[in-house]
PDB file of C-alpha atoms in Angstrom:
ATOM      1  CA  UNK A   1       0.000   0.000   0.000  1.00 86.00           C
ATOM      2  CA  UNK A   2       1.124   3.560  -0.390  1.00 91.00           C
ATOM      3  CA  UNK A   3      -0.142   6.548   2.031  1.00 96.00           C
ATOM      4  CA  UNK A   4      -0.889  10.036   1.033  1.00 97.00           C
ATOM      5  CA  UNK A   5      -1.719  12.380   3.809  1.00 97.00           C
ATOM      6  CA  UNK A   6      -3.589  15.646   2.940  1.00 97.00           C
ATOM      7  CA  UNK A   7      -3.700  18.161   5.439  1.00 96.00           C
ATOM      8  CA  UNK A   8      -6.434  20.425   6.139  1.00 95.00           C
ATOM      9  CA  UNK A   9      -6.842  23.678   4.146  1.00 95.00           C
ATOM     10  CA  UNK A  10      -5.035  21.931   1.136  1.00 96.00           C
ATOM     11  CA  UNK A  11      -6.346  22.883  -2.833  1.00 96.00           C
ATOM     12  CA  UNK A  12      -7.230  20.738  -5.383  1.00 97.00           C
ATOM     13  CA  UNK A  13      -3.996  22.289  -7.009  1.00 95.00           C
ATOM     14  CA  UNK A  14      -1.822  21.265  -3.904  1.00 96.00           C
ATOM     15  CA  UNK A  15      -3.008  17.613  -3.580  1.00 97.00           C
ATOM     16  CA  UNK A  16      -2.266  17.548  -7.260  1.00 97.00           C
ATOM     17  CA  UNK A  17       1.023  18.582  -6.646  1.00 97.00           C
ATOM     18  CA  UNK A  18       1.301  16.374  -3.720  1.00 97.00           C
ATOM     19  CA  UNK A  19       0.044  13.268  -5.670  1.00 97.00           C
ATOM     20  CA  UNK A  20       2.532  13.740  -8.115  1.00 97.00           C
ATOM     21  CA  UNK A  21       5.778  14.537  -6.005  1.00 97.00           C
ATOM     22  CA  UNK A  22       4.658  11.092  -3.761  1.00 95.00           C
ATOM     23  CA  UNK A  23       4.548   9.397  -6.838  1.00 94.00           C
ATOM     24  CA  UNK A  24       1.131   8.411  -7.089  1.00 95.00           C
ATOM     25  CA  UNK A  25       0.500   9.783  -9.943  1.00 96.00           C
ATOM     26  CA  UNK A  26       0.307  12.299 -12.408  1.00 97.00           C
ATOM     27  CA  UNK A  27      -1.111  16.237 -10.694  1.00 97.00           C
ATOM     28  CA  UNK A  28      -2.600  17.024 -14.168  1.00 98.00           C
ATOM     29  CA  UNK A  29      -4.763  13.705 -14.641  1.00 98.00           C
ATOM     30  CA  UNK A  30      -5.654  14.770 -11.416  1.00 98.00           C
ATOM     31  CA  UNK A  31      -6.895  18.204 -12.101  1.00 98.00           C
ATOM     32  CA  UNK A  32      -8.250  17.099 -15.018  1.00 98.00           C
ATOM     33  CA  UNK A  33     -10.457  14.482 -13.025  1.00 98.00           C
ATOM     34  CA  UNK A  34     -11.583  16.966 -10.525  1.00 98.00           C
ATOM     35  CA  UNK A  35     -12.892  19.660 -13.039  1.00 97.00           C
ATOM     36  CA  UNK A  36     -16.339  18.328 -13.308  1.00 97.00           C
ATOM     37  CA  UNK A  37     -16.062  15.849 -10.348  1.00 98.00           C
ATOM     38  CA  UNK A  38     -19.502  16.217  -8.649  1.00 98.00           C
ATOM     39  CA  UNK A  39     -21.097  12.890  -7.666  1.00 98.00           C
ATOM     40  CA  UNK A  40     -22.769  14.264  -4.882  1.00 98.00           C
ATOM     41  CA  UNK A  41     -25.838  16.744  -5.772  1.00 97.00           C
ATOM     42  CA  UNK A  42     -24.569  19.316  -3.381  1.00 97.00           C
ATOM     43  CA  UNK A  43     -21.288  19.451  -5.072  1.00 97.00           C
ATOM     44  CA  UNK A  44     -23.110  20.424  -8.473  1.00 96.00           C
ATOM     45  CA  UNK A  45     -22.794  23.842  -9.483  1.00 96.00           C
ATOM     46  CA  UNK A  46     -23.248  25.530 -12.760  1.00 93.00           C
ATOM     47  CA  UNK A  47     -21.003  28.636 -12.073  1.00 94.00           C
ATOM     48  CA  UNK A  48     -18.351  28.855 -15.155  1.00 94.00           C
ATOM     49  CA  UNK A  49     -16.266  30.131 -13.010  1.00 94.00           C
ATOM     50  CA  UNK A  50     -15.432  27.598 -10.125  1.00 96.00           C
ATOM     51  CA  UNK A  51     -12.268  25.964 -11.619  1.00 94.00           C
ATOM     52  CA  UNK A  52     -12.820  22.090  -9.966  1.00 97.00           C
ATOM     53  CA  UNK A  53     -16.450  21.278  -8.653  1.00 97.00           C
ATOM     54  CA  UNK A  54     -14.939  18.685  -6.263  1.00 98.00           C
ATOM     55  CA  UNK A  55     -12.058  21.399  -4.868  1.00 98.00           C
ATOM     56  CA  UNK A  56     -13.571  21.724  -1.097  1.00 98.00           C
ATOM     57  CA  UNK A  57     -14.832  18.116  -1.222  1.00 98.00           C
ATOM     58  CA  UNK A  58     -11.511  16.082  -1.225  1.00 98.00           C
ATOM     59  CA  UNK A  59     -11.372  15.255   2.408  1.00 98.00           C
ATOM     60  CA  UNK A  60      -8.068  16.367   4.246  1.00 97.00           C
ATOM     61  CA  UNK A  61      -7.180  12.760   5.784  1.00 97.00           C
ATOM     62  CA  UNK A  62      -4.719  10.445   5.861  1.00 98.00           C
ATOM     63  CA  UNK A  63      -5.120   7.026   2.923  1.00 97.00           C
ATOM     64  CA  UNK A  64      -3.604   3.899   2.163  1.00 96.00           C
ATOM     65  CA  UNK A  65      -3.994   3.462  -1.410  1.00 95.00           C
ATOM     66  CA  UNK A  66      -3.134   0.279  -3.755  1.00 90.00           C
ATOM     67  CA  UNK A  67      -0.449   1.345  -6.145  1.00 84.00           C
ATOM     68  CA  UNK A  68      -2.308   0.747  -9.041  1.00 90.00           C
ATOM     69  CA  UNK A  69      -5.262   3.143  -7.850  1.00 94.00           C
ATOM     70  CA  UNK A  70      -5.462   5.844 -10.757  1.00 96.00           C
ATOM     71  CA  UNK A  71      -5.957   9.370 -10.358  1.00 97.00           C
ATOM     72  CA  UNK A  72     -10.159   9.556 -10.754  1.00 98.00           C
ATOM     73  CA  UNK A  73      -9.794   6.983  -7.955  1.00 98.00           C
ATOM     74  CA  UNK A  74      -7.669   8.422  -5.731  1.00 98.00           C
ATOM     75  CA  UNK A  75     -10.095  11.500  -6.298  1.00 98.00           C
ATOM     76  CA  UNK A  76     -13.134   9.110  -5.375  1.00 98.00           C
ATOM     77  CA  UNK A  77     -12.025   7.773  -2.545  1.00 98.00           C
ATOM     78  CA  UNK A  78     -11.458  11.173  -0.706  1.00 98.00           C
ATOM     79  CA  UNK A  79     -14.835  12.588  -1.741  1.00 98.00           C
ATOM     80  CA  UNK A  80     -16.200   9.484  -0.362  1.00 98.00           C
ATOM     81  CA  UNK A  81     -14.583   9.941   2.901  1.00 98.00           C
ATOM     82  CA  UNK A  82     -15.962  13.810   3.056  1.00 98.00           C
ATOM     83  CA  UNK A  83     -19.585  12.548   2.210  1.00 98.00           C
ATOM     84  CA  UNK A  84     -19.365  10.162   5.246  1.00 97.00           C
ATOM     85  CA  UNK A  85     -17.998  12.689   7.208  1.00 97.00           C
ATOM     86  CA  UNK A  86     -20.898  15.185   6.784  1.00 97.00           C
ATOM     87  CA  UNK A  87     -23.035  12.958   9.305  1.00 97.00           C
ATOM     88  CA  UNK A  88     -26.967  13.398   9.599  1.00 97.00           C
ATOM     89  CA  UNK A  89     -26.076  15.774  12.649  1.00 97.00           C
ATOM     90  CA  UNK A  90     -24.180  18.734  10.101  1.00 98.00           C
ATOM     91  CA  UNK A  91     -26.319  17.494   7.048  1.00 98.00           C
ATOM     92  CA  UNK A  92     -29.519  18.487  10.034  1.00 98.00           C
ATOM     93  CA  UNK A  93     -28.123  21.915  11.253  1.00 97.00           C
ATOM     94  CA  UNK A  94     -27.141  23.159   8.336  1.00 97.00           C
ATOM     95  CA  UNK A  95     -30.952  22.659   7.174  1.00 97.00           C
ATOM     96  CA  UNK A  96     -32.233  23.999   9.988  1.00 96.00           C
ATOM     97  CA  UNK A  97     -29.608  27.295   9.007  1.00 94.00           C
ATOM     98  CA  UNK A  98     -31.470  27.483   5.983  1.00 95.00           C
ATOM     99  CA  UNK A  99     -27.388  27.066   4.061  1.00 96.00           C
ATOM    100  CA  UNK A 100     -26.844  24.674   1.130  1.00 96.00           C
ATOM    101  CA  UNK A 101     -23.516  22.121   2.055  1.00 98.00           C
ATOM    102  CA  UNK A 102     -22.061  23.543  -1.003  1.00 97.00           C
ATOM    103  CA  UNK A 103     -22.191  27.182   1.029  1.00 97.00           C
ATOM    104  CA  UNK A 104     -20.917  25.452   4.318  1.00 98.00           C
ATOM    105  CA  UNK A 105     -18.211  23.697   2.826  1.00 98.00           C
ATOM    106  CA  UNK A 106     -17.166  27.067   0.901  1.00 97.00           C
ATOM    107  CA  UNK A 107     -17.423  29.448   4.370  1.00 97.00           C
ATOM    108  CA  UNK A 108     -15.710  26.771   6.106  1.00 98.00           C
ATOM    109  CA  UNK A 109     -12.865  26.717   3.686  1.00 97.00           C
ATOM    110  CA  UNK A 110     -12.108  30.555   4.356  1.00 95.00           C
ATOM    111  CA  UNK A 111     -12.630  30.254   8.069  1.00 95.00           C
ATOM    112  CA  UNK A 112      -9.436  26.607   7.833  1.00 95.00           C
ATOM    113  CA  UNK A 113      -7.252  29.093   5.860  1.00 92.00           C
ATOM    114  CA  UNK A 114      -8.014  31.986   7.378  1.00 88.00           C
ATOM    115  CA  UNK A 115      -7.067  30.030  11.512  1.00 88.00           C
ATOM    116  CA  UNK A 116      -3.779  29.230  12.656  1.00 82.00           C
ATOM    117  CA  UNK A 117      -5.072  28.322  15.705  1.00 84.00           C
ATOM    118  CA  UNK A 118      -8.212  25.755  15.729  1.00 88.00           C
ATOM    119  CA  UNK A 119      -9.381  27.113  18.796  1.00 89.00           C
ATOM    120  CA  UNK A 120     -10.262  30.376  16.951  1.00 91.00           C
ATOM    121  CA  UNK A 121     -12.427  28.920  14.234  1.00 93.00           C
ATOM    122  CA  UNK A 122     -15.530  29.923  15.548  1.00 94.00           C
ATOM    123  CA  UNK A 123     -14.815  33.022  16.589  1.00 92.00           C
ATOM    124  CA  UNK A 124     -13.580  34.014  12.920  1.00 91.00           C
ATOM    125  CA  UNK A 125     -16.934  31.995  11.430  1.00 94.00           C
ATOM    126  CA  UNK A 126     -18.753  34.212  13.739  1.00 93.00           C
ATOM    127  CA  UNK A 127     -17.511  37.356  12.447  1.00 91.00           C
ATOM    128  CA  UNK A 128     -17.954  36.156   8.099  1.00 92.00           C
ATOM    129  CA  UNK A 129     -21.513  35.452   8.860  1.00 93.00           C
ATOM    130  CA  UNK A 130     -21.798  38.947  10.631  1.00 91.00           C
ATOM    131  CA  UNK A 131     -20.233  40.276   7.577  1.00 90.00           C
ATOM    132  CA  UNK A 132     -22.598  38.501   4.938  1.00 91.00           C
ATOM    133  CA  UNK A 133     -25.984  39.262   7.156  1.00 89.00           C
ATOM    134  CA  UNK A 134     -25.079  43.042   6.781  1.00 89.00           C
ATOM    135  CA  UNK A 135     -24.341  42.415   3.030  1.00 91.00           C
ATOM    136  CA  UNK A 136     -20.138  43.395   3.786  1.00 90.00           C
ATOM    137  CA  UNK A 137     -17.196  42.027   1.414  1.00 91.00           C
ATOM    138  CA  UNK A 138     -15.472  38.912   3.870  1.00 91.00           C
ATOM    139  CA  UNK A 139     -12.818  40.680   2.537  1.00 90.00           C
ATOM    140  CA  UNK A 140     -10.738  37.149   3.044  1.00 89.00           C
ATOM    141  CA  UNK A 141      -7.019  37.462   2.141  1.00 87.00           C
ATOM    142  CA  UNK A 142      -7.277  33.843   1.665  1.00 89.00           C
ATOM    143  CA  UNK A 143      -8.975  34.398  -1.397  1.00 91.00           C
ATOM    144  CA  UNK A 144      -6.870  36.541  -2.710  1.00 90.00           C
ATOM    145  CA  UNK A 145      -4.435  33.642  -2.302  1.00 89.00           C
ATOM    146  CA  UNK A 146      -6.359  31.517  -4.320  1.00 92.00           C
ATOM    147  CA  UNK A 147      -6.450  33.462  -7.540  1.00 90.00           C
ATOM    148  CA  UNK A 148      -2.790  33.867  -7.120  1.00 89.00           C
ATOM    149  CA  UNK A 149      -2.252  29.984  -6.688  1.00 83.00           C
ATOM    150  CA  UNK A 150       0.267  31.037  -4.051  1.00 72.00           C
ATOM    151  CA  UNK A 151       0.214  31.831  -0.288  1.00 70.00           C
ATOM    152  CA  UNK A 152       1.715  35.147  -0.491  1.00 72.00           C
ATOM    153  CA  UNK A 153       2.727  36.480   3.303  1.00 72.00           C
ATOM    154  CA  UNK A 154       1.244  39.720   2.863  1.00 79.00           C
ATOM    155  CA  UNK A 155      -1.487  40.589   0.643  1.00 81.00           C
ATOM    156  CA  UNK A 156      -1.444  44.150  -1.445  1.00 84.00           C
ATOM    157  CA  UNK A 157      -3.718  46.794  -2.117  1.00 84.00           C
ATOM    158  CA  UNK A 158      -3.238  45.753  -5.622  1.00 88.00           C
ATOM    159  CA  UNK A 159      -3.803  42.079  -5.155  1.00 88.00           C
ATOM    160  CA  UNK A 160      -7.425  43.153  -3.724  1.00 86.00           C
ATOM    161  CA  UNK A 161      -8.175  44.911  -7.207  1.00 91.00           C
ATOM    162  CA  UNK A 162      -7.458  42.068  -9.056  1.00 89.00           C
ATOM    163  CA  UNK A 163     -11.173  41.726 -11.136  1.00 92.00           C
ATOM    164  CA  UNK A 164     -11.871  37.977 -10.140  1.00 93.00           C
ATOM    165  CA  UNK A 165     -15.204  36.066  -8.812  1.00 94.00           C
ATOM    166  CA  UNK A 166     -13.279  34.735  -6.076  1.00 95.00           C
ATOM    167  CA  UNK A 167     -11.691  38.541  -4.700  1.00 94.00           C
ATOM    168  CA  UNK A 168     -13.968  38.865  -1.642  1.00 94.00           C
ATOM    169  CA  UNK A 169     -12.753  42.457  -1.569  1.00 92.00           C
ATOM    170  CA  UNK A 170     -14.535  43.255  -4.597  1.00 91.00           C
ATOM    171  CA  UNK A 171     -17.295  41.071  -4.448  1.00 91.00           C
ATOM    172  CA  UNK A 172     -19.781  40.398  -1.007  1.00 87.00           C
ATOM    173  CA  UNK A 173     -20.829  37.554  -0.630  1.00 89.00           C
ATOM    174  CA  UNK A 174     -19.307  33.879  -0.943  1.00 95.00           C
ATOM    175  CA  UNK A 175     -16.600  33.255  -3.534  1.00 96.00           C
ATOM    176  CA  UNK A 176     -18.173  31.047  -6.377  1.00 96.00           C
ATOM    177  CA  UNK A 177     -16.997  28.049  -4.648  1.00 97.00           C
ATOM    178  CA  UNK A 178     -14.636  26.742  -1.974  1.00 98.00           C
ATOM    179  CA  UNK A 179     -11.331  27.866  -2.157  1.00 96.00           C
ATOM    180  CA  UNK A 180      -9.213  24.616  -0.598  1.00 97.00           C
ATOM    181  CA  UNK A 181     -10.805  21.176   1.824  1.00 98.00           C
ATOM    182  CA  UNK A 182     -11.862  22.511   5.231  1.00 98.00           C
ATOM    183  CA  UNK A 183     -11.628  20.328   8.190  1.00 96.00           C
ATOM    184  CA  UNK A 184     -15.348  19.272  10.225  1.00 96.00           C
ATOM    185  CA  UNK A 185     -13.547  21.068  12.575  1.00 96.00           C
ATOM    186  CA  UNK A 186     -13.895  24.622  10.090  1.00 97.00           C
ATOM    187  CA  UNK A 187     -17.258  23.099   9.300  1.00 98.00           C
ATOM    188  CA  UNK A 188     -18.864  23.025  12.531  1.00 97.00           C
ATOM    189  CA  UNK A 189     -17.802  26.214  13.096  1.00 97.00           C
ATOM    190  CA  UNK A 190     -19.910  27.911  10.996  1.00 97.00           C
ATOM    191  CA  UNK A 191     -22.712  25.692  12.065  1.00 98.00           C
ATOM    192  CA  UNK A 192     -21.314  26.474  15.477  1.00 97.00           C
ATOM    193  CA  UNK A 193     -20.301  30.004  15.543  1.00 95.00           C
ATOM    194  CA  UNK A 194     -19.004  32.510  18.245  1.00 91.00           C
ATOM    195  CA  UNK A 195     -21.532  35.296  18.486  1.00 86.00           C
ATOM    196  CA  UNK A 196     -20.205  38.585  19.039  1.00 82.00           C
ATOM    197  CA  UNK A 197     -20.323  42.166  17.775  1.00 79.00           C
ATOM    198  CA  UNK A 198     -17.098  42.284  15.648  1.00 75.00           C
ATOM    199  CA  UNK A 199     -16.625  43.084  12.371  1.00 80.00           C
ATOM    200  CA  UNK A 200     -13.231  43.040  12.167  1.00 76.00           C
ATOM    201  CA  UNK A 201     -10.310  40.762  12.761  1.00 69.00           C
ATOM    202  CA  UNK A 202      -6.216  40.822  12.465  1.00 68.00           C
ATOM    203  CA  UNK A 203      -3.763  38.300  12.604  1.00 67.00           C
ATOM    204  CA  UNK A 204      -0.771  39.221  14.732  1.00 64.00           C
ATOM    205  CA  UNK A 205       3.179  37.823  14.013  1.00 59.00           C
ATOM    206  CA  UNK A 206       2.384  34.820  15.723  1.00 66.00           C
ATOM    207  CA  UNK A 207      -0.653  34.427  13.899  1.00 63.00           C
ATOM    208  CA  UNK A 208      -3.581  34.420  16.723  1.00 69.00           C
ATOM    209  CA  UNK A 209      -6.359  36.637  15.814  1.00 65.00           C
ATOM    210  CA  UNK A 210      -7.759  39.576  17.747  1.00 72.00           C
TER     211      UNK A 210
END
């Protein structure tokens, strides 16, 4: 058997990469099988521009694969493992929050990139949601990062005029789709979130979030 281990907050792009460099395979046959990946109903989406309709939906988890497993398979497996991990419980709450699993899976993907520290997922979920009830731009760095491909340490003013879908500068609301594979952890936040009144949040050197 071979293991690949993806951690949380990784990209379609970065398992890809990971896939390859492990040698499990080949990172474009594995982009390619992702693109239109979406055996699930919630994964389906018809926006043009979400790049892979199963990036968000690859669980983050450690696997044992058999060496011959190709790359759709590989993809498979791990979407598998993130439909059994949505239990009835989430699949429940997130009805009852009147939000689509598509929409979780996308807010919690911004609230895994955008926490060093787990303990201060739901605090940061707590503060998007504020945003997007009052109709603000998230204004997430993190997706900034994703249209660059790259995690740049500090994000410019001209990075947040970049014209794209996924700049949550420009655009309120939800980018068109998740931007990497959030943990349950990330995903019961949201479902779970800290209420306060903030609207704001920064990161300090050491990364914990006031």
């Amino acid at each position: 058997h071979k293991t690949l281990t993806v951690p949380e907050g990784y990209t379609i792009e970065q398992i890809a990469k990971k896939i390859e460099a492990e040698g499990l395979g080949s990172a474009e046959a594995f982009k390619k099988a992702a693109k239109d990946y979406a055996p699930y109903s919630y994964m389906e989406t018809d926006n043009q521009n979400v790049l892979f309709k199963a990036e968000g939906f690859a669980y983050p988890s450690t696997y044992y694969l058999s060496p011959v497993s190709s790359e759709q398979e590989i993809l498979a497996i791990m979407v598998r493992e993130f439909d059994s991990q949505l239990t009835a419980s989430i699949r429940k709450q997130a009805e009852g929050k009147n939000i689509s699993i598509r929409d979780l899976v996308n807010l919690a993907s911004l609230v895994e990139k955008e926490a060093v520290f787990p303990e201060e997922r739901p605090l940061i979920a707590g503060v998007f949601l504020k945003r997007m009830q009052i109709n603000m731009p998230l204004q997430s760095d993190t997706t900034i990062q994703y249209i660059l491909g790259v995690q740049k340490k500090e994000i410019t003013i001209a990075d947040t005029k970049i014209d794209s879908p996924y700049n949550t500068y420009m655009y309120p609301a939800l980018p068109p789709g998740p931007i990497a594979s959030p943990s349950i952890a990330a995903i019961n936040a949201v479902l779970n979130p800290q209420q306060t009144s903030y609207l704001y949040f920064v990161a300090d050197l050491e990364g914990h979030h006031h």
